[in-house]
């Protein structure tokens, strides 16, 4: 579910973005990764792709079959893949209360679920990546993106920006330059410190947020990776 290698990204929420954005030659989406982690290691994962900025144009393009060589997914296609994502996550041990939502009025798509441990969260995301990959094996870029100890929570990044950004087309880059990726993490414990210089701490010291430009993230100029020290 993370913007890394296309093999590891859940196409459930992202495969429909570039056709729309390329057609309008504009960055038109925001991605939100929101995770709550309790002191006992359980928590909730919430992921959203928001394209509401261009909802008027998106409604009109949905009637087309393809644009510039990109196939435009139909509503039925999107709903089918969302259901596939839900079914995949429901089968993972330690994952429960899986919900997927699709708002075709404002073009906002999301997935939410609870996890019994960070290990269960990691395995769920790995299984989701495999479900939408042509390679029926573990996806290195989607493996163990999170870790938790008594004093540290870490968001890792297995993405190779040098390798992947070299494949980026100029038109795609212009779109990504106007899009954002936001990660927000919530804890019961207070936060003592964190490694990512772009992170911001909430006044109550229990939440940390990073908001980065998506093109800078793809190029490796910015990171969502962060090691957070907890009290």
JSON list of C-alpha atoms in Angstrom, two decimals, residues 42-231:
[
{"chain": "A", "resi": 42, "resn": "UNK", "atom": "CA", "xyz": [-2.12, -3.47, 18.49]},
{"chain": "A", "resi": 43, "resn": "UNK", "atom": "CA", "xyz": [-3.43, -0.73, 16.28]},
{"chain": "A", "resi": 44, "resn": "UNK", "atom": "CA", "xyz": [-5.31, 0.56, 13.26]},
{"chain": "A", "resi": 45, "resn": "UNK", "atom": "CA", "xyz": [-4.10, 1.19, 9.72]},
{"chain": "A", "resi": 46, "resn": "UNK", "atom": "CA", "xyz": [-5.86, 3.71, 7.47]},
{"chain": "A", "resi": 47, "resn": "UNK", "atom": "CA", "xyz": [-4.87, 4.53, 3.88]},
{"chain": "A", "resi": 48, "resn": "UNK", "atom": "CA", "xyz": [-6.58, 7.00, 1.56]},
{"chain": "A", "resi": 49, "resn": "UNK", "atom": "CA", "xyz": [-6.15, 8.25, -2.00]},
{"chain": "A", "resi": 50, "resn": "UNK", "atom": "CA", "xyz": [-7.95, 11.56, -2.44]},
{"chain": "A", "resi": 51, "resn": "UNK", "atom": "CA", "xyz": [-8.54, 12.93, -5.96]},
{"chain": "A", "resi": 52, "resn": "UNK", "atom": "CA", "xyz": [-11.38, 15.29, -5.05]},
{"chain": "A", "resi": 53, "resn": "UNK", "atom": "CA", "xyz": [-9.48, 18.32, -6.40]},
{"chain": "A", "resi": 54, "resn": "UNK", "atom": "CA", "xyz": [-10.27, 17.15, -9.92]},
{"chain": "A", "resi": 55, "resn": "UNK", "atom": "CA", "xyz": [-13.56, 15.37, -9.39]},
{"chain": "A", "resi": 56, "resn": "UNK", "atom": "CA", "xyz": [-15.37, 17.29, -12.13]},
{"chain": "A", "resi": 57, "resn": "UNK", "atom": "CA", "xyz": [-12.84, 16.35, -14.77]},
{"chain": "A", "resi": 58, "resn": "UNK", "atom": "CA", "xyz": [-12.56, 12.79, -13.47]},
{"chain": "A", "resi": 59, "resn": "UNK", "atom": "CA", "xyz": [-16.28, 12.22, -13.89]},
{"chain": "A", "resi": 60, "resn": "UNK", "atom": "CA", "xyz": [-16.05, 13.17, -17.54]},
{"chain": "A", "resi": 61, "resn": "UNK", "atom": "CA", "xyz": [-13.01, 11.02, -18.29]},
{"chain": "A", "resi": 62, "resn": "UNK", "atom": "CA", "xyz": [-14.62, 7.91, -16.76]},
{"chain": "A", "resi": 63, "resn": "UNK", "atom": "CA", "xyz": [-16.67, 7.60, -19.94]},
{"chain": "A", "resi": 64, "resn": "UNK", "atom": "CA", "xyz": [-13.52, 7.09, -22.05]},
{"chain": "A", "resi": 65, "resn": "UNK", "atom": "CA", "xyz": [-11.86, 3.75, -22.77]},
{"chain": "A", "resi": 66, "resn": "UNK", "atom": "CA", "xyz": [-8.26, 5.00, -22.82]},
{"chain": "A", "resi": 67, "resn": "UNK", "atom": "CA", "xyz": [-6.12, 8.14, -22.82]},
{"chain": "A", "resi": 68, "resn": "UNK", "atom": "CA", "xyz": [-2.60, 8.37, -24.27]},
{"chain": "A", "resi": 69, "resn": "UNK", "atom": "CA", "xyz": [-2.27, 4.61, -24.18]},
{"chain": "A", "resi": 70, "resn": "UNK", "atom": "CA", "xyz": [-3.50, 4.28, -20.59]},
{"chain": "A", "resi": 71, "resn": "UNK", "atom": "CA", "xyz": [-6.62, 2.20, -20.08]},
{"chain": "A", "resi": 72, "resn": "UNK", "atom": "CA", "xyz": [-9.22, 4.05, -18.05]},
{"chain": "A", "resi": 73, "resn": "UNK", "atom": "CA", "xyz": [-10.63, 1.69, -15.39]},
{"chain": "A", "resi": 74, "resn": "UNK", "atom": "CA", "xyz": [-14.39, 1.46, -15.16]},
{"chain": "A", "resi": 75, "resn": "UNK", "atom": "CA", "xyz": [-16.28, 1.75, -11.89]},
{"chain": "A", "resi": 76, "resn": "UNK", "atom": "CA", "xyz": [-16.86, -2.00, -11.91]},
{"chain": "A", "resi": 77, "resn": "UNK", "atom": "CA", "xyz": [-13.11, -2.63, -12.27]},
{"chain": "A", "resi": 78, "resn": "UNK", "atom": "CA", "xyz": [-12.31, -0.42, -9.31]},
{"chain": "A", "resi": 79, "resn": "UNK", "atom": "CA", "xyz": [-14.97, -2.01, -7.12]},
{"chain": "A", "resi": 80, "resn": "UNK", "atom": "CA", "xyz": [-13.77, -5.49, -8.09]},
{"chain": "A", "resi": 81, "resn": "UNK", "atom": "CA", "xyz": [-10.19, -4.71, -7.06]},
{"chain": "A", "resi": 82, "resn": "UNK", "atom": "CA", "xyz": [-11.30, -3.08, -3.83]},
{"chain": "A", "resi": 83, "resn": "UNK", "atom": "CA", "xyz": [-13.21, -6.25, -2.98]},
{"chain": "A", "resi": 84, "resn": "UNK", "atom": "CA", "xyz": [-10.15, -8.33, -3.86]},
{"chain": "A", "resi": 85, "resn": "UNK", "atom": "CA", "xyz": [-8.05, -6.20, -1.51]},
{"chain": "A", "resi": 86, "resn": "UNK", "atom": "CA", "xyz": [-10.60, -6.62, 1.26]},
{"chain": "A", "resi": 87, "resn": "UNK", "atom": "CA", "xyz": [-10.78, -10.38, 0.82]},
{"chain": "A", "resi": 88, "resn": "UNK", "atom": "CA", "xyz": [-6.99, -10.65, 0.79]},
{"chain": "A", "resi": 89, "resn": "UNK", "atom": "CA", "xyz": [-6.62, -8.73, 4.04]},
{"chain": "A", "resi": 90, "resn": "UNK", "atom": "CA", "xyz": [-9.42, -10.63, 5.75]},
{"chain": "A", "resi": 91, "resn": "UNK", "atom": "CA", "xyz": [-7.49, -13.86, 5.19]},
{"chain": "A", "resi": 92, "resn": "UNK", "atom": "CA", "xyz": [-4.37, -12.62, 7.03]},
{"chain": "A", "resi": 93, "resn": "UNK", "atom": "CA", "xyz": [-3.95, -13.77, 10.62]},
{"chain": "A", "resi": 94, "resn": "UNK", "atom": "CA", "xyz": [-3.96, -10.83, 13.01]},
{"chain": "A", "resi": 95, "resn": "UNK", "atom": "CA", "xyz": [-5.93, -8.54, 10.68]},
{"chain": "A", "resi": 96, "resn": "UNK", "atom": "CA", "xyz": [-9.58, -7.74, 11.42]},
{"chain": "A", "resi": 97, "resn": "UNK", "atom": "CA", "xyz": [-12.38, -5.23, 10.81]},
{"chain": "A", "resi": 98, "resn": "UNK", "atom": "CA", "xyz": [-11.29, -4.68, 7.22]},
{"chain": "A", "resi": 99, "resn": "UNK", "atom": "CA", "xyz": [-13.19, -1.87, 5.51]},
{"chain": "A", "resi": 100, "resn": "UNK", "atom": "CA", "xyz": [-12.81, -0.45, 2.02]},
{"chain": "A", "resi": 101, "resn": "UNK", "atom": "CA", "xyz": [-14.67, 2.63, 0.84]},
{"chain": "A", "resi": 102, "resn": "UNK", "atom": "CA", "xyz": [-15.18, 4.10, -2.60]},
{"chain": "A", "resi": 103, "resn": "UNK", "atom": "CA", "xyz": [-16.60, 7.56, -3.12]},
{"chain": "A", "resi": 104, "resn": "UNK", "atom": "CA", "xyz": [-17.15, 8.13, -6.84]},
{"chain": "A", "resi": 105, "resn": "UNK", "atom": "CA", "xyz": [-18.75, 11.50, -6.19]},
{"chain": "A", "resi": 106, "resn": "UNK", "atom": "CA", "xyz": [-15.56, 13.03, -4.76]},
{"chain": "A", "resi": 107, "resn": "UNK", "atom": "CA", "xyz": [-13.13, 10.32, -5.98]},
{"chain": "A", "resi": 108, "resn": "UNK", "atom": "CA", "xyz": [-11.82, 9.30, -2.56]},
{"chain": "A", "resi": 109, "resn": "UNK", "atom": "CA", "xyz": [-10.81, 5.69, -2.00]},
{"chain": "A", "resi": 110, "resn": "UNK", "atom": "CA", "xyz": [-9.64, 4.16, 1.27]},
{"chain": "A", "resi": 111, "resn": "UNK", "atom": "CA", "xyz": [-8.84, 1.03, 3.23]},
{"chain": "A", "resi": 112, "resn": "UNK", "atom": "CA", "xyz": [-8.93, 0.61, 7.00]},
{"chain": "A", "resi": 113, "resn": "UNK", "atom": "CA", "xyz": [-8.23, -2.36, 9.27]},
{"chain": "A", "resi": 114, "resn": "UNK", "atom": "CA", "xyz": [-7.10, -3.32, 12.77]},
{"chain": "A", "resi": 115, "resn": "UNK", "atom": "CA", "xyz": [-3.96, -5.35, 13.50]},
{"chain": "A", "resi": 116, "resn": "UNK", "atom": "CA", "xyz": [-2.93, -7.38, 16.54]},
{"chain": "A", "resi": 117, "resn": "UNK", "atom": "CA", "xyz": [0.78, -6.63, 16.06]},
{"chain": "A", "resi": 118, "resn": "UNK", "atom": "CA", "xyz": [3.14, -4.77, 13.76]},
{"chain": "A", "resi": 119, "resn": "UNK", "atom": "CA", "xyz": [4.21, -8.19, 12.43]},
{"chain": "A", "resi": 120, "resn": "UNK", "atom": "CA", "xyz": [0.59, -8.80, 11.37]},
{"chain": "A", "resi": 121, "resn": "UNK", "atom": "CA", "xyz": [0.49, -5.36, 9.74]},
{"chain": "A", "resi": 122, "resn": "UNK", "atom": "CA", "xyz": [3.66, -6.14, 7.78]},
{"chain": "A", "resi": 123, "resn": "UNK", "atom": "CA", "xyz": [2.36, -9.51, 6.64]},
{"chain": "A", "resi": 124, "resn": "UNK", "atom": "CA", "xyz": [-0.96, -8.03, 5.59]},
{"chain": "A", "resi": 125, "resn": "UNK", "atom": "CA", "xyz": [0.72, -5.43, 3.41]},
{"chain": "A", "resi": 126, "resn": "UNK", "atom": "CA", "xyz": [3.01, -8.09, 1.94]},
{"chain": "A", "resi": 127, "resn": "UNK", "atom": "CA", "xyz": [0.05, -10.30, 1.06]},
{"chain": "A", "resi": 128, "resn": "UNK", "atom": "CA", "xyz": [-1.75, -7.31, -0.47]},
{"chain": "A", "resi": 129, "resn": "UNK", "atom": "CA", "xyz": [1.27, -6.49, -2.64]},
{"chain": "A", "resi": 130, "resn": "UNK", "atom": "CA", "xyz": [1.46, -10.10, -3.81]},
{"chain": "A", "resi": 131, "resn": "UNK", "atom": "CA", "xyz": [-2.24, -10.19, -4.62]},
{"chain": "A", "resi": 132, "resn": "UNK", "atom": "CA", "xyz": [-1.78, -7.41, -7.20]},
{"chain": "A", "resi": 133, "resn": "UNK", "atom": "CA", "xyz": [1.61, -8.53, -8.50]},
{"chain": "A", "resi": 134, "resn": "UNK", "atom": "CA", "xyz": [2.32, -10.73, -11.50]},
{"chain": "A", "resi": 135, "resn": "UNK", "atom": "CA", "xyz": [5.17, -12.32, -9.55]},
{"chain": "A", "resi": 136, "resn": "UNK", "atom": "CA", "xyz": [3.88, -14.98, -7.17]},
{"chain": "A", "resi": 137, "resn": "UNK", "atom": "CA", "xyz": [6.56, -14.56, -4.54]},
{"chain": "A", "resi": 138, "resn": "UNK", "atom": "CA", "xyz": [7.38, -12.26, -1.65]},
{"chain": "A", "resi": 139, "resn": "UNK", "atom": "CA", "xyz": [7.88, -8.65, -2.72]},
{"chain": "A", "resi": 140, "resn": "UNK", "atom": "CA", "xyz": [11.12, -7.30, -1.15]},
{"chain": "A", "resi": 141, "resn": "UNK", "atom": "CA", "xyz": [9.95, -3.68, -1.34]},
{"chain": "A", "resi": 142, "resn": "UNK", "atom": "CA", "xyz": [6.82, -4.53, 0.64]},
{"chain": "A", "resi": 143, "resn": "UNK", "atom": "CA", "xyz": [8.53, -6.57, 3.34]},
{"chain": "A", "resi": 144, "resn": "UNK", "atom": "CA", "xyz": [8.79, -5.44, 6.96]},
{"chain": "A", "resi": 145, "resn": "UNK", "atom": "CA", "xyz": [8.06, -1.76, 6.40]},
{"chain": "A", "resi": 146, "resn": "UNK", "atom": "CA", "xyz": [7.38, -1.28, 10.12]},
{"chain": "A", "resi": 147, "resn": "UNK", "atom": "CA", "xyz": [9.00, -2.36, 13.38]},
{"chain": "A", "resi": 148, "resn": "UNK", "atom": "CA", "xyz": [8.12, -1.80, 17.03]},
{"chain": "A", "resi": 149, "resn": "UNK", "atom": "CA", "xyz": [10.04, -2.27, 20.27]},
{"chain": "A", "resi": 150, "resn": "UNK", "atom": "CA", "xyz": [9.37, -1.00, 23.79]},
{"chain": "A", "resi": 151, "resn": "UNK", "atom": "CA", "xyz": [10.97, 2.34, 22.95]},
{"chain": "A", "resi": 152, "resn": "UNK", "atom": "CA", "xyz": [11.06, 2.67, 19.16]},
{"chain": "A", "resi": 153, "resn": "UNK", "atom": "CA", "xyz": [8.58, 2.64, 16.28]},
{"chain": "A", "resi": 154, "resn": "UNK", "atom": "CA", "xyz": [10.17, 2.65, 12.85]},
{"chain": "A", "resi": 155, "resn": "UNK", "atom": "CA", "xyz": [8.74, 3.29, 9.41]},
{"chain": "A", "resi": 156, "resn": "UNK", "atom": "CA", "xyz": [11.25, 1.83, 6.97]},
{"chain": "A", "resi": 157, "resn": "UNK", "atom": "CA", "xyz": [11.65, 2.30, 3.22]},
{"chain": "A", "resi": 158, "resn": "UNK", "atom": "CA", "xyz": [12.80, -0.52, 0.96]},
{"chain": "A", "resi": 159, "resn": "UNK", "atom": "CA", "xyz": [12.47, 1.63, -2.15]},
{"chain": "A", "resi": 160, "resn": "UNK", "atom": "CA", "xyz": [15.49, 2.16, -4.43]},
{"chain": "A", "resi": 161, "resn": "UNK", "atom": "CA", "xyz": [15.04, 5.74, -5.75]},
{"chain": "A", "resi": 162, "resn": "UNK", "atom": "CA", "xyz": [18.06, 5.64, -8.05]},
{"chain": "A", "resi": 163, "resn": "UNK", "atom": "CA", "xyz": [16.79, 2.52, -9.80]},
{"chain": "A", "resi": 164, "resn": "UNK", "atom": "CA", "xyz": [13.14, 3.47, -10.05]},
{"chain": "A", "resi": 165, "resn": "UNK", "atom": "CA", "xyz": [13.31, 7.22, -10.70]},
{"chain": "A", "resi": 166, "resn": "UNK", "atom": "CA", "xyz": [15.43, 6.56, -13.79]},
{"chain": "A", "resi": 167, "resn": "UNK", "atom": "CA", "xyz": [12.34, 4.92, -15.33]},
{"chain": "A", "resi": 168, "resn": "UNK", "atom": "CA", "xyz": [10.14, 7.95, -14.65]},
{"chain": "A", "resi": 169, "resn": "UNK", "atom": "CA", "xyz": [8.80, 9.71, -17.74]},
{"chain": "A", "resi": 170, "resn": "UNK", "atom": "CA", "xyz": [8.91, 13.51, -17.87]},
{"chain": "A", "resi": 171, "resn": "UNK", "atom": "CA", "xyz": [5.12, 13.69, -18.10]},
{"chain": "A", "resi": 172, "resn": "UNK", "atom": "CA", "xyz": [4.70, 11.46, -15.06]},
{"chain": "A", "resi": 173, "resn": "UNK", "atom": "CA", "xyz": [7.25, 13.53, -13.14]},
{"chain": "A", "resi": 174, "resn": "UNK", "atom": "CA", "xyz": [5.31, 16.73, -13.80]},
{"chain": "A", "resi": 175, "resn": "UNK", "atom": "CA", "xyz": [2.20, 15.14, -12.32]},
{"chain": "A", "resi": 176, "resn": "UNK", "atom": "CA", "xyz": [3.95, 13.74, -9.25]},
{"chain": "A", "resi": 177, "resn": "UNK", "atom": "CA", "xyz": [5.49, 17.16, -8.60]},
{"chain": "A", "resi": 178, "resn": "UNK", "atom": "CA", "xyz": [2.01, 18.44, -7.73]},
{"chain": "A", "resi": 179, "resn": "UNK", "atom": "CA", "xyz": [0.94, 15.49, -5.57]},
{"chain": "A", "resi": 180, "resn": "UNK", "atom": "CA", "xyz": [1.63, 14.79, -1.89]},
{"chain": "A", "resi": 181, "resn": "UNK", "atom": "CA", "xyz": [2.17, 11.86, 0.45]},
{"chain": "A", "resi": 182, "resn": "UNK", "atom": "CA", "xyz": [1.34, 12.35, 4.12]},
{"chain": "A", "resi": 183, "resn": "UNK", "atom": "CA", "xyz": [2.12, 9.90, 6.90]},
{"chain": "A", "resi": 184, "resn": "UNK", "atom": "CA", "xyz": [0.64, 10.35, 10.38]},
{"chain": "A", "resi": 185, "resn": "UNK", "atom": "CA", "xyz": [1.39, 8.13, 13.37]},
{"chain": "A", "resi": 186, "resn": "UNK", "atom": "CA", "xyz": [-0.48, 8.18, 16.68]},
{"chain": "A", "resi": 187, "resn": "UNK", "atom": "CA", "xyz": [0.73, 6.68, 19.98]},
{"chain": "A", "resi": 188, "resn": "UNK", "atom": "CA", "xyz": [-0.52, 6.23, 23.53]},
{"chain": "A", "resi": 189, "resn": "UNK", "atom": "CA", "xyz": [2.98, 6.97, 24.79]},
{"chain": "A", "resi": 190, "resn": "UNK", "atom": "CA", "xyz": [4.57, 10.39, 24.34]},
{"chain": "A", "resi": 191, "resn": "UNK", "atom": "CA", "xyz": [7.25, 10.86, 21.72]},
{"chain": "A", "resi": 192, "resn": "UNK", "atom": "CA", "xyz": [10.77, 11.58, 22.89]},
{"chain": "A", "resi": 193, "resn": "UNK", "atom": "CA", "xyz": [12.32, 12.21, 19.49]},
{"chain": "A", "resi": 194, "resn": "UNK", "atom": "CA", "xyz": [12.45, 11.20, 15.81]},
{"chain": "A", "resi": 195, "resn": "UNK", "atom": "CA", "xyz": [14.99, 10.89, 13.02]},
{"chain": "A", "resi": 196, "resn": "UNK", "atom": "CA", "xyz": [13.25, 12.44, 9.99]},
{"chain": "A", "resi": 197, "resn": "UNK", "atom": "CA", "xyz": [13.96, 16.19, 9.88]},
{"chain": "A", "resi": 198, "resn": "UNK", "atom": "CA", "xyz": [10.74, 16.85, 7.96]},
{"chain": "A", "resi": 199, "resn": "UNK", "atom": "CA", "xyz": [8.56, 15.33, 10.70]},
{"chain": "A", "resi": 200, "resn": "UNK", "atom": "CA", "xyz": [6.38, 17.52, 12.89]},
{"chain": "A", "resi": 201, "resn": "UNK", "atom": "CA", "xyz": [5.33, 16.75, 16.45]},
{"chain": "A", "resi": 202, "resn": "UNK", "atom": "CA", "xyz": [1.85, 17.51, 17.78]},
{"chain": "A", "resi": 203, "resn": "UNK", "atom": "CA", "xyz": [1.45, 19.72, 20.89]},
{"chain": "A", "resi": 204, "resn": "UNK", "atom": "CA", "xyz": [0.54, 16.72, 23.08]},
{"chain": "A", "resi": 205, "resn": "UNK", "atom": "CA", "xyz": [3.66, 14.87, 21.81]},
{"chain": "A", "resi": 206, "resn": "UNK", "atom": "CA", "xyz": [1.66, 11.77, 20.91]},
{"chain": "A", "resi": 207, "resn": "UNK", "atom": "CA", "xyz": [1.40, 12.26, 17.14]},
{"chain": "A", "resi": 208, "resn": "UNK", "atom": "CA", "xyz": [3.99, 12.82, 14.43]},
{"chain": "A", "resi": 209, "resn": "UNK", "atom": "CA", "xyz": [3.36, 13.82, 10.80]},
{"chain": "A", "resi": 210, "resn": "UNK", "atom": "CA", "xyz": [5.41, 13.98, 7.62]},
{"chain": "A", "resi": 211, "resn": "UNK", "atom": "CA", "xyz": [4.06, 15.57, 4.44]},
{"chain": "A", "resi": 212, "resn": "UNK", "atom": "CA", "xyz": [6.25, 15.37, 1.35]},
{"chain": "A", "resi": 213, "resn": "UNK", "atom": "CA", "xyz": [6.05, 16.10, -2.34]},
{"chain": "A", "resi": 214, "resn": "UNK", "atom": "CA", "xyz": [5.50, 12.84, -4.20]},
{"chain": "A", "resi": 215, "resn": "UNK", "atom": "CA", "xyz": [8.10, 13.51, -6.90]},
{"chain": "A", "resi": 216, "resn": "UNK", "atom": "CA", "xyz": [10.74, 14.25, -4.26]},
{"chain": "A", "resi": 217, "resn": "UNK", "atom": "CA", "xyz": [9.77, 11.01, -2.54]},
{"chain": "A", "resi": 218, "resn": "UNK", "atom": "CA", "xyz": [10.12, 8.99, -5.74]},
{"chain": "A", "resi": 219, "resn": "UNK", "atom": "CA", "xyz": [13.50, 10.59, -6.48]},
{"chain": "A", "resi": 220, "resn": "UNK", "atom": "CA", "xyz": [14.75, 9.96, -2.96]},
{"chain": "A", "resi": 221, "resn": "UNK", "atom": "CA", "xyz": [15.09, 13.66, -2.16]},
{"chain": "A", "resi": 222, "resn": "UNK", "atom": "CA", "xyz": [12.58, 13.29, 0.68]},
{"chain": "A", "resi": 223, "resn": "UNK", "atom": "CA", "xyz": [11.74, 10.32, 2.88]},
{"chain": "A", "resi": 224, "resn": "UNK", "atom": "CA", "xyz": [8.74, 9.04, 4.79]},
{"chain": "A", "resi": 225, "resn": "UNK", "atom": "CA", "xyz": [11.07, 6.65, 6.60]},
{"chain": "A", "resi": 226, "resn": "UNK", "atom": "CA", "xyz": [11.33, 7.64, 10.26]},
{"chain": "A", "resi": 227, "resn": "UNK", "atom": "CA", "xyz": [12.56, 6.20, 13.55]},
{"chain": "A", "resi": 228, "resn": "UNK", "atom": "CA", "xyz": [10.46, 7.45, 16.43]},
{"chain": "A", "resi": 229, "resn": "UNK", "atom": "CA", "xyz": [11.62, 7.16, 20.05]},
{"chain": "A", "resi": 230, "resn": "UNK", "atom": "CA", "xyz": [8.85, 6.70, 22.61]},
{"chain": "A", "resi": 231, "resn": "UNK", "atom": "CA", "xyz": [8.90, 7.44, 26.33]}
]
